[in-house]
């Protein structure tokens, strides 16, 4: 990921070739005026030329890793800036907005949950006066729902200018953040349950993993919000005032995502604290039991040891453990030992150890 | 909660239907001029039309989960923006202010303590030139105290324009934050008492819970303050300069709430530190007792063990534990053992262990 | 404290009555022109009317919890804003500056050390064109030193406009922060001494208490600085440019107080770290002693235990502990035990344990 | 490093002499117009004068620690500011941009991985109307790739003004940050593997070292980003609008580097937490085993000790350990001991210790 | 230190008298035009009057704790503002810049290493149209190097206006921060060595002390940078545009100092972490050794204890420890004990304890 963005030097296309060319490229074209609606898949980029010249809005979506040849054709058709083309090719770019003479260029990151891992795809959008060119790497097309809506109630769109479609695409990318975060919300709840029941070393690894994933998501969502903020703040004449109300809504969602993310990050940090203090508390508990048992039996064992000494065996000295020969010696010793144990228990009780 | 704000696509109302329709909807209308005051409950939204056309201010409050049919009627009557309507329906929105052509739209979050849990409700307010339309989900109406005041000394309000009522509503929502935080203040005091007396694992769970709840409250109160700041800063012509002095007071309260919240958050963090160091101190204490008892008796037990060896039993070697046969052997051993114990105690005393 | 600022609704004075009315109210009036100086205590607010109408500057100070009746009279005399009056009554407000048509209204917090606890009092100041009305709750009058200076070298003041007196009052309140912080400085020094000598559980409670008190002081001093910053930044025509130089000096002091406070907060945090690591170090020390003694005697006790076994007693097997019957058996065992102890000591020495 | 930037006083060159003069100095000149391209190595600075006077762009690069004599000649040729010259000589300066009358002066830091240590070199760039003078300390020339590109497809450059070359040089320095950070990324991955498998004291030292190196890198990359931001924001007439699009791309890379750096810093902090809790968990584990074994055997050993007492040996008292003489005494004692052990194991099981 | 800045009330000089009057006061005058240069020590302030009236620049430096009488004379001569005079007298002020009618007043803090403690002195500078008045408390004069340079190559200065000298003085004060920080750099390196070799309780105290000293230095350097930033940003007509380039260089140094300071602060925090985890690791190590030795010998000692029981002594029961009478009983027991020890060692090995 760190490597992206470095081959800026290869302006002449040679750097482009080495990028993953094995993925099949799908080019989908949608063209609509206030009254008409056409949709088709392109084999050759040049096929879209008649649509561009006709009045009406044109949306060309390129799905998969782009081939150099096709990209060059697109570049010539739409007069794309070489730096923007490079950013399209070298996926993994930071979300950003860039204004060129005839176009607005936006890079977004789409976070998708695949099985149980989170993957990101780069969405690149060029907004022109009557067209949008969008790129997305990977196999599955994230904009299929938009196309469905266009087919169903296209009239709503057809009466609006192309920047409304632009907003719809951005909005879809932003809102994809919600299910991703929801998944983290669920995981954090599970984690909390485990934390209170029986925290293990695995729990720690899990917290650690969630923290790192949230850190990586933050690197995507934060600049994404900045991009939408930029679209709102700057006065790009390609975006109408009426569309800005919608973009503001999109910005609100983006802010909501960031806040949720930060909340989850604080929660996971807090859970680490709880985990650590839980382990520390457990150690403390164990120490207490050990200490109680050990400190009670250590003096008793000593007493038993004393009367295991062989002083009294074959000496006639009256000093040599006369207790051994007392009539009540043995029960007396037991009384002494019980007294010691009871006193120690009272002492521990007094200390509040149990 | 994360799911809210996502069904932006359903502009045509189909998304609206699936929202909680089981809750009965109450529509309350208040209409007043400088001299007159009328109040009634509406069954049908269209009933409010005559009040709107008449001169004077009209306040329509919709309590409970809104039905689509009624909302559509309101939308037509007041020409509400579709995005705003969606935000009203999808409760759980982030507090925000949005300015449309004829209206100012404000979303606030009302935090209410119910039994011992904190619940939030979404308050949506539309301010027009001569009317306010307010929405609140849930059963009980938070604006009942305002209505009481209106009935009692309505003349004070009747002489003012509708934006003063707007301020009163916002102020009521903001000030509801104080009792909520007060509750946390009490809990933190109880917590501190417990922390100093006998911290247990439950104390930790409690601190953790308070921290998380404060984190969630922060997500409500912070954007709420921004909303009021926005109302003050931007020049909305629907809000008179004279009303802004009152809103500024409201902003001060909002700031006070945020500061209190931050203070409580820092306090709870500090308590976690105290808890942890308290547990750590306890472990230390236990270790000390254990070590003192163990290290005193371990050498003594060894000595006793030595004289428990069977060397002297049936050997005539003068090297085989002659001490056993000394006249003062046994008391001598006791003296040695007492000396060892005393020396160790002096050593520990010197180390400052007790 | 959280409860303050909530009874905004009671504009008609009913809310005022329930506030502490038991404290005697003192009203002190000072009136001066360039040549004259008069000072008296008022029994009735209306007595100040002649002074207000006469040319010259008038300062009215109200000490103690205000009675409603007197406050209403003041409100009529000076045309005070109802919101401001409420803030005067509901003490515990956040420091703030508010500009009304004819007045500048400032709330400050005075921190006073009483015995060993820190108390805060609310200072409310109204600055008009030729008058100041000040309020302070509590018994003792903080502005007595100012009055003394006025009596002694009043001519210096008499030649200046009323905003200079306004600055003197603010400056006095701000500078009261220094002795309060100085006290914390002394406490932190004592704390550090104790921390290095013999930290106990009480030390922790002390650090914790200082941290909390500094947190509460911060909530006062921070907005106070903002208030003075506001007076400097905004162009209030009641404050002359020449007075602003003095206020800037006052702002510097306020900044100095904030920095000192932050330094103390960081110091107390750092002390918590030192305390914790000190406790941790102590535990470590104790563990080391225990381990050295225990690990040396455990093997020795085992050896002694072995020769305490009764194998050799009445068996004639040559395998049954023949060592017991060796001539040099006993000294040999001692040699073995001493060797084990020495080897262990060397091992610990090598590990750097002592 | 701290010493750099202090000998500001020596304006007259005396301070210059003491700087590392032993390194050979290489001066490379490139001169190009739209049609011509010339490259040569200079022995004497004065040789570049004809190129400067001729139309076209001139780039002079000085590699190695500069000699005072040559620097003086450069200073006279290009009318460099004495403060700038000092910054060139006293390497280790903070990246900055400074605008003089005829020139733009930029200092950058180049981070290079040498073997396994990271070294920084100071790059100083003077941009004039038709020339660039660049300086780099150290032996190897970082701008060699640029020269290669100039030789190969110089025509692309030749048609552009000198500020495009200026951008290319800055871009190269910025992008050198990527491989440096990539290396940290690899190290952090290795570290994580080690952390999960077997963390030792060395792991801690490694984390500590990475944290410190990232801290030092931050001190370079942060002001570097500010420099590029400054070039974009300020309106320097030496940089054309068309070049700013390229510089903006360069700024994006710089931001990406900073974010990566911050992510790595947070990761390494998080790893420290994991390390500490891992050690703490390990201690806990060891404690548990010790406690289980010790607490089971301590009572058993006590029981064994009791029956090792010599009470029953030669006394006829019926109280003197009659158990010793029971027919099933010995197996009974074993039953008691096994029962104690089992009960303790059940107790520990119940506590969830294994 | 906290007490400074409080005696603002004493405008009439009475507060001035109580300040340290015991230190001898040295007044040094330097006067230069483009052609002349004169230097002398003043006994009486009035002696400088002729120099002031003559054309040319005059620099008056007052070294040591100022006497009130002399300060009053200076105040009359230069028309200094009373607030500024107070700041000069009450040393320990926060660095600041203040613009009066005819003067620019700057307070700086000079950090000096004396033996091994860091002391701060207050430098106060008044810049007028043709004069500088500077004050420094303490014995030794920090501006002696400037005077030396003036004497040696005064012509360079003589051709410039007085604000260049003003810059030279500020620059000298700022650059004195480098050797102070360098000292911390060395200490941190020593500390790190000690930390890795053998951390003791003293190491902790050292880290703690460095952290506190850096915290105090920060309180000086941070406002100092703000002062220079203020001189650059505001348009004071006493400072020429040409001099601002030099001040910008001075600002860069100031920024470099702040960054170095922050780096050192982060380093010392990081070292605290390392210390703590090092202690924690050490405890862990000790625990491991203890546990291995104890858990191996505890079962063995128990076995030995069992055969020390007196069951078999004088009983004929076949259940009474028949092992004691077996021919190979004793070696068998040894085999059992060795087996137990080996199994435990294998268990620990498996757990990865050594």
PDB file of C-alpha atoms in Angstrom, chain E residues 194-347:
ATOM      1  CA  UNK E 194      21.634   3.052  32.038  1.00  0.00           C
ATOM      2  CA  UNK E 195      18.096   1.991  31.211  1.00  0.00           C
ATOM      3  CA  UNK E 196      19.282  -0.885  29.053  1.00  0.00           C
ATOM      4  CA  UNK E 197      22.042  -1.983  31.428  1.00  0.00           C
ATOM      5  CA  UNK E 198      20.705  -1.809  34.968  1.00  0.00           C
ATOM      6  CA  UNK E 199      17.678   0.339  35.728  1.00  0.00           C
ATOM      7  CA  UNK E 200      17.306   1.228  39.408  1.00  0.00           C
ATOM      8  CA  UNK E 201      14.946   3.372  41.418  1.00  0.00           C
ATOM      9  CA  UNK E 202      17.363   6.250  40.805  1.00  0.00           C
ATOM     10  CA  UNK E 203      16.855   5.900  37.058  1.00  0.00           C
ATOM     11  CA  UNK E 204      13.185   6.533  37.620  1.00  0.00           C
ATOM     12  CA  UNK E 205      13.907   9.622  39.695  1.00  0.00           C
ATOM     13  CA  UNK E 206      16.208  10.837  36.922  1.00  0.00           C
ATOM     14  CA  UNK E 207      13.589  10.369  34.199  1.00  0.00           C
ATOM     15  CA  UNK E 208      11.086  12.120  36.422  1.00  0.00           C
ATOM     16  CA  UNK E 209      13.438  15.046  36.967  1.00  0.00           C
ATOM     17  CA  UNK E 210      14.226  15.422  33.250  1.00  0.00           C
ATOM     18  CA  UNK E 211      10.517  15.358  32.442  1.00  0.00           C
ATOM     19  CA  UNK E 212       9.836  18.112  34.939  1.00  0.00           C
ATOM     20  CA  UNK E 213      12.715  20.267  33.775  1.00  0.00           C
ATOM     21  CA  UNK E 214      11.588  19.906  30.146  1.00  0.00           C
ATOM     22  CA  UNK E 215       8.090  20.873  31.246  1.00  0.00           C
ATOM     23  CA  UNK E 216       9.450  24.037  32.844  1.00  0.00           C
ATOM     24  CA  UNK E 217      11.630  24.853  29.821  1.00  0.00           C
ATOM     25  CA  UNK E 218       8.560  24.465  27.630  1.00  0.00           C
ATOM     26  CA  UNK E 219       6.850  27.170  29.638  1.00  0.00           C
ATOM     27  CA  UNK E 220       9.702  29.501  28.632  1.00  0.00           C
ATOM     28  CA  UNK E 221      10.351  28.518  25.021  1.00  0.00           C
ATOM     29  CA  UNK E 222       6.759  28.311  23.877  1.00  0.00           C
ATOM     30  CA  UNK E 223       5.776  31.951  24.621  1.00  0.00           C
ATOM     31  CA  UNK E 224       9.200  33.041  23.384  1.00  0.00           C
ATOM     32  CA  UNK E 225       8.394  31.656  19.969  1.00  0.00           C
ATOM     33  CA  UNK E 226       5.033  33.394  20.114  1.00  0.00           C
ATOM     34  CA  UNK E 227       6.829  36.682  20.815  1.00  0.00           C
ATOM     35  CA  UNK E 228       8.992  36.378  17.702  1.00  0.00           C
ATOM     36  CA  UNK E 229       5.979  35.264  15.691  1.00  0.00           C
ATOM     37  CA  UNK E 230       4.184  38.379  16.942  1.00  0.00           C
ATOM     38  CA  UNK E 231       7.091  40.610  15.859  1.00  0.00           C
ATOM     39  CA  UNK E 232       6.899  39.070  12.362  1.00  0.00           C
ATOM     40  CA  UNK E 233       3.142  39.095  11.952  1.00  0.00           C
ATOM     41  CA  UNK E 234       2.199  42.523  13.311  1.00  0.00           C
ATOM     42  CA  UNK E 235       3.227  45.561  11.332  1.00  0.00           C
ATOM     43  CA  UNK E 236       5.338  47.472  13.823  1.00  0.00           C
ATOM     44  CA  UNK E 237       6.836  50.417  11.981  1.00  0.00           C
ATOM     45  CA  UNK E 238       9.917  50.307  14.221  1.00  0.00           C
ATOM     46  CA  UNK E 239      11.028  47.092  12.507  1.00  0.00           C
ATOM     47  CA  UNK E 240      12.044  47.436   8.845  1.00  0.00           C
ATOM     48  CA  UNK E 241      11.032  44.858   6.234  1.00  0.00           C
ATOM     49  CA  UNK E 242      14.715  44.038   5.635  1.00  0.00           C
ATOM     50  CA  UNK E 243      15.178  43.119   9.277  1.00  0.00           C
ATOM     51  CA  UNK E 244      12.184  40.808   9.148  1.00  0.00           C
ATOM     52  CA  UNK E 245      14.081  38.348   6.938  1.00  0.00           C
ATOM     53  CA  UNK E 246      16.568  38.036   9.783  1.00  0.00           C
ATOM     54  CA  UNK E 247      13.829  37.722  12.382  1.00  0.00           C
ATOM     55  CA  UNK E 248      12.260  34.970  10.282  1.00  0.00           C
ATOM     56  CA  UNK E 249      15.526  33.071  10.563  1.00  0.00           C
ATOM     57  CA  UNK E 250      15.375  33.642  14.305  1.00  0.00           C
ATOM     58  CA  UNK E 251      11.810  32.301  14.296  1.00  0.00           C
ATOM     59  CA  UNK E 252      13.020  29.171  12.503  1.00  0.00           C
ATOM     60  CA  UNK E 253      15.573  28.579  15.237  1.00  0.00           C
ATOM     61  CA  UNK E 254      12.898  29.103  17.829  1.00  0.00           C
ATOM     62  CA  UNK E 255      10.704  26.514  16.099  1.00  0.00           C
ATOM     63  CA  UNK E 256      13.636  24.122  15.928  1.00  0.00           C
ATOM     64  CA  UNK E 257      14.133  24.507  19.683  1.00  0.00           C
ATOM     65  CA  UNK E 258      10.456  23.800  20.361  1.00  0.00           C
ATOM     66  CA  UNK E 259      10.532  20.689  18.168  1.00  0.00           C
ATOM     67  CA  UNK E 260      13.672  19.431  19.828  1.00  0.00           C
ATOM     68  CA  UNK E 261      12.060  20.022  23.199  1.00  0.00           C
ATOM     69  CA  UNK E 262       8.929  18.137  22.219  1.00  0.00           C
ATOM     70  CA  UNK E 263      11.031  15.308  20.827  1.00  0.00           C
ATOM     71  CA  UNK E 264      12.934  15.104  24.101  1.00  0.00           C
ATOM     72  CA  UNK E 265       9.676  15.131  26.037  1.00  0.00           C
ATOM     73  CA  UNK E 266       8.291  12.263  23.990  1.00  0.00           C
ATOM     74  CA  UNK E 267      11.609  10.428  24.379  1.00  0.00           C
ATOM     75  CA  UNK E 268      11.545  10.778  28.140  1.00  0.00           C
ATOM     76  CA  UNK E 269       7.932   9.579  28.245  1.00  0.00           C
ATOM     77  CA  UNK E 270       8.925   6.629  26.135  1.00  0.00           C
ATOM     78  CA  UNK E 271      11.810   5.913  28.500  1.00  0.00           C
ATOM     79  CA  UNK E 272       9.419   5.827  31.420  1.00  0.00           C
ATOM     80  CA  UNK E 273       7.471   3.150  29.562  1.00  0.00           C
ATOM     81  CA  UNK E 274      10.647   1.205  28.948  1.00  0.00           C
ATOM     82  CA  UNK E 275      11.660   1.537  32.585  1.00  0.00           C
ATOM     83  CA  UNK E 276       8.318   0.308  33.813  1.00  0.00           C
ATOM     84  CA  UNK E 277       8.192  -2.619  31.445  1.00  0.00           C
ATOM     85  CA  UNK E 278      11.779  -3.416  32.286  1.00  0.00           C
ATOM     86  CA  UNK E 279      10.924  -3.609  35.990  1.00  0.00           C
ATOM     87  CA  UNK E 280       7.847  -5.624  35.152  1.00  0.00           C
ATOM     88  CA  UNK E 281       9.933  -7.975  33.022  1.00  0.00           C
ATOM     89  CA  UNK E 282      12.448  -8.368  35.811  1.00  0.00           C
ATOM     90  CA  UNK E 283       9.722  -9.324  38.271  1.00  0.00           C
ATOM     91  CA  UNK E 284       8.471 -11.824  35.746  1.00  0.00           C
ATOM     92  CA  UNK E 285      11.945 -13.327  35.400  1.00  0.00           C
ATOM     93  CA  UNK E 286      12.337 -13.688  39.153  1.00  0.00           C
ATOM     94  CA  UNK E 287       8.898 -15.251  39.432  1.00  0.00           C
ATOM     95  CA  UNK E 288       9.834 -17.815  36.824  1.00  0.00           C
ATOM     96  CA  UNK E 289      12.979 -18.935  38.618  1.00  0.00           C
ATOM     97  CA  UNK E 290      11.174 -19.076  41.931  1.00  0.00           C
ATOM     98  CA  UNK E 291       8.330 -21.063  40.479  1.00  0.00           C
ATOM     99  CA  UNK E 292      10.554 -23.555  38.713  1.00  0.00           C
ATOM    100  CA  UNK E 293      12.652 -24.260  41.810  1.00  0.00           C
ATOM    101  CA  UNK E 294       9.726 -24.230  44.220  1.00  0.00           C
ATOM    102  CA  UNK E 295       7.394 -26.376  42.146  1.00  0.00           C
ATOM    103  CA  UNK E 296      10.104 -28.964  41.555  1.00  0.00           C
ATOM    104  CA  UNK E 297      11.120 -29.285  45.216  1.00  0.00           C
ATOM    105  CA  UNK E 298       7.713 -28.985  46.847  1.00  0.00           C
ATOM    106  CA  UNK E 299       6.505 -32.413  45.640  1.00  0.00           C
ATOM    107  CA  UNK E 300       9.899 -33.955  46.369  1.00  0.00           C
ATOM    108  CA  UNK E 301       9.895 -32.574  49.886  1.00  0.00           C
ATOM    109  CA  UNK E 302       6.437 -33.989  50.329  1.00  0.00           C
ATOM    110  CA  UNK E 303       7.608 -37.462  49.290  1.00  0.00           C
ATOM    111  CA  UNK E 304      10.536 -37.207  51.691  1.00  0.00           C
ATOM    112  CA  UNK E 305       8.114 -36.061  54.380  1.00  0.00           C
ATOM    113  CA  UNK E 306       5.905 -39.092  53.813  1.00  0.00           C
ATOM    114  CA  UNK E 307       8.752 -41.465  54.517  1.00  0.00           C
ATOM    115  CA  UNK E 308       9.705 -39.424  57.547  1.00  0.00           C
ATOM    116  CA  UNK E 309       6.392 -40.421  59.166  1.00  0.00           C
ATOM    117  CA  UNK E 310       6.754 -42.766  62.085  1.00  0.00           C
ATOM    118  CA  UNK E 311       4.156 -45.293  60.968  1.00  0.00           C
ATOM    119  CA  UNK E 312       6.471 -48.178  60.388  1.00  0.00           C
ATOM    120  CA  UNK E 313       8.553 -47.790  63.543  1.00  0.00           C
ATOM    121  CA  UNK E 314       6.981 -50.084  66.058  1.00  0.00           C
ATOM    122  CA  UNK E 315       3.923 -51.414  64.316  1.00  0.00           C
ATOM    123  CA  UNK E 316       3.702 -54.831  62.873  1.00  0.00           C
ATOM    124  CA  UNK E 317       0.815 -54.026  60.584  1.00  0.00           C
ATOM    125  CA  UNK E 318       1.682 -54.998  56.989  1.00  0.00           C
ATOM    126  CA  UNK E 319      -0.025 -51.686  55.923  1.00  0.00           C
ATOM    127  CA  UNK E 320       2.432 -49.608  57.935  1.00  0.00           C
ATOM    128  CA  UNK E 321       4.806 -48.277  55.244  1.00  0.00           C
ATOM    129  CA  UNK E 322       6.063 -51.608  53.984  1.00  0.00           C
ATOM    130  CA  UNK E 323       8.215 -49.704  51.438  1.00  0.00           C
ATOM    131  CA  UNK E 324      10.569 -48.860  54.272  1.00  0.00           C
ATOM    132  CA  UNK E 325      11.438 -52.500  54.634  1.00  0.00           C
ATOM    133  CA  UNK E 326      11.825 -53.354  50.954  1.00  0.00           C
ATOM    134  CA  UNK E 327      15.329 -54.224  49.867  1.00  0.00           C
ATOM    135  CA  UNK E 328      15.402 -51.635  47.078  1.00  0.00           C
ATOM    136  CA  UNK E 329      12.995 -49.219  48.833  1.00  0.00           C
ATOM    137  CA  UNK E 330      15.402 -46.311  49.196  1.00  0.00           C
ATOM    138  CA  UNK E 331      16.753 -46.277  45.592  1.00  0.00           C
ATOM    139  CA  UNK E 332      13.189 -46.779  44.351  1.00  0.00           C
ATOM    140  CA  UNK E 333      12.062 -43.641  46.170  1.00  0.00           C
ATOM    141  CA  UNK E 334      14.950 -41.746  44.598  1.00  0.00           C
ATOM    142  CA  UNK E 335      13.835 -42.994  41.191  1.00  0.00           C
ATOM    143  CA  UNK E 336      10.310 -41.782  41.895  1.00  0.00           C
ATOM    144  CA  UNK E 337      11.581 -38.383  43.003  1.00  0.00           C
ATOM    145  CA  UNK E 338      13.867 -38.008  39.969  1.00  0.00           C
ATOM    146  CA  UNK E 339      10.986 -39.016  37.711  1.00  0.00           C
ATOM    147  CA  UNK E 340       8.725 -36.363  39.272  1.00  0.00           C
ATOM    148  CA  UNK E 341      11.404 -33.698  38.871  1.00  0.00           C
ATOM    149  CA  UNK E 342      12.073 -34.650  35.237  1.00  0.00           C
ATOM    150  CA  UNK E 343       8.359 -34.670  34.402  1.00  0.00           C
ATOM    151  CA  UNK E 344       7.939 -31.234  35.910  1.00  0.00           C
ATOM    152  CA  UNK E 345      10.966 -29.942  34.003  1.00  0.00           C
ATOM    153  CA  UNK E 346       9.514 -31.344  30.770  1.00  0.00           C
ATOM    154  CA  UNK E 347       6.206 -29.656  31.610  1.00  0.00           C
TER     155      UNK E 347
END
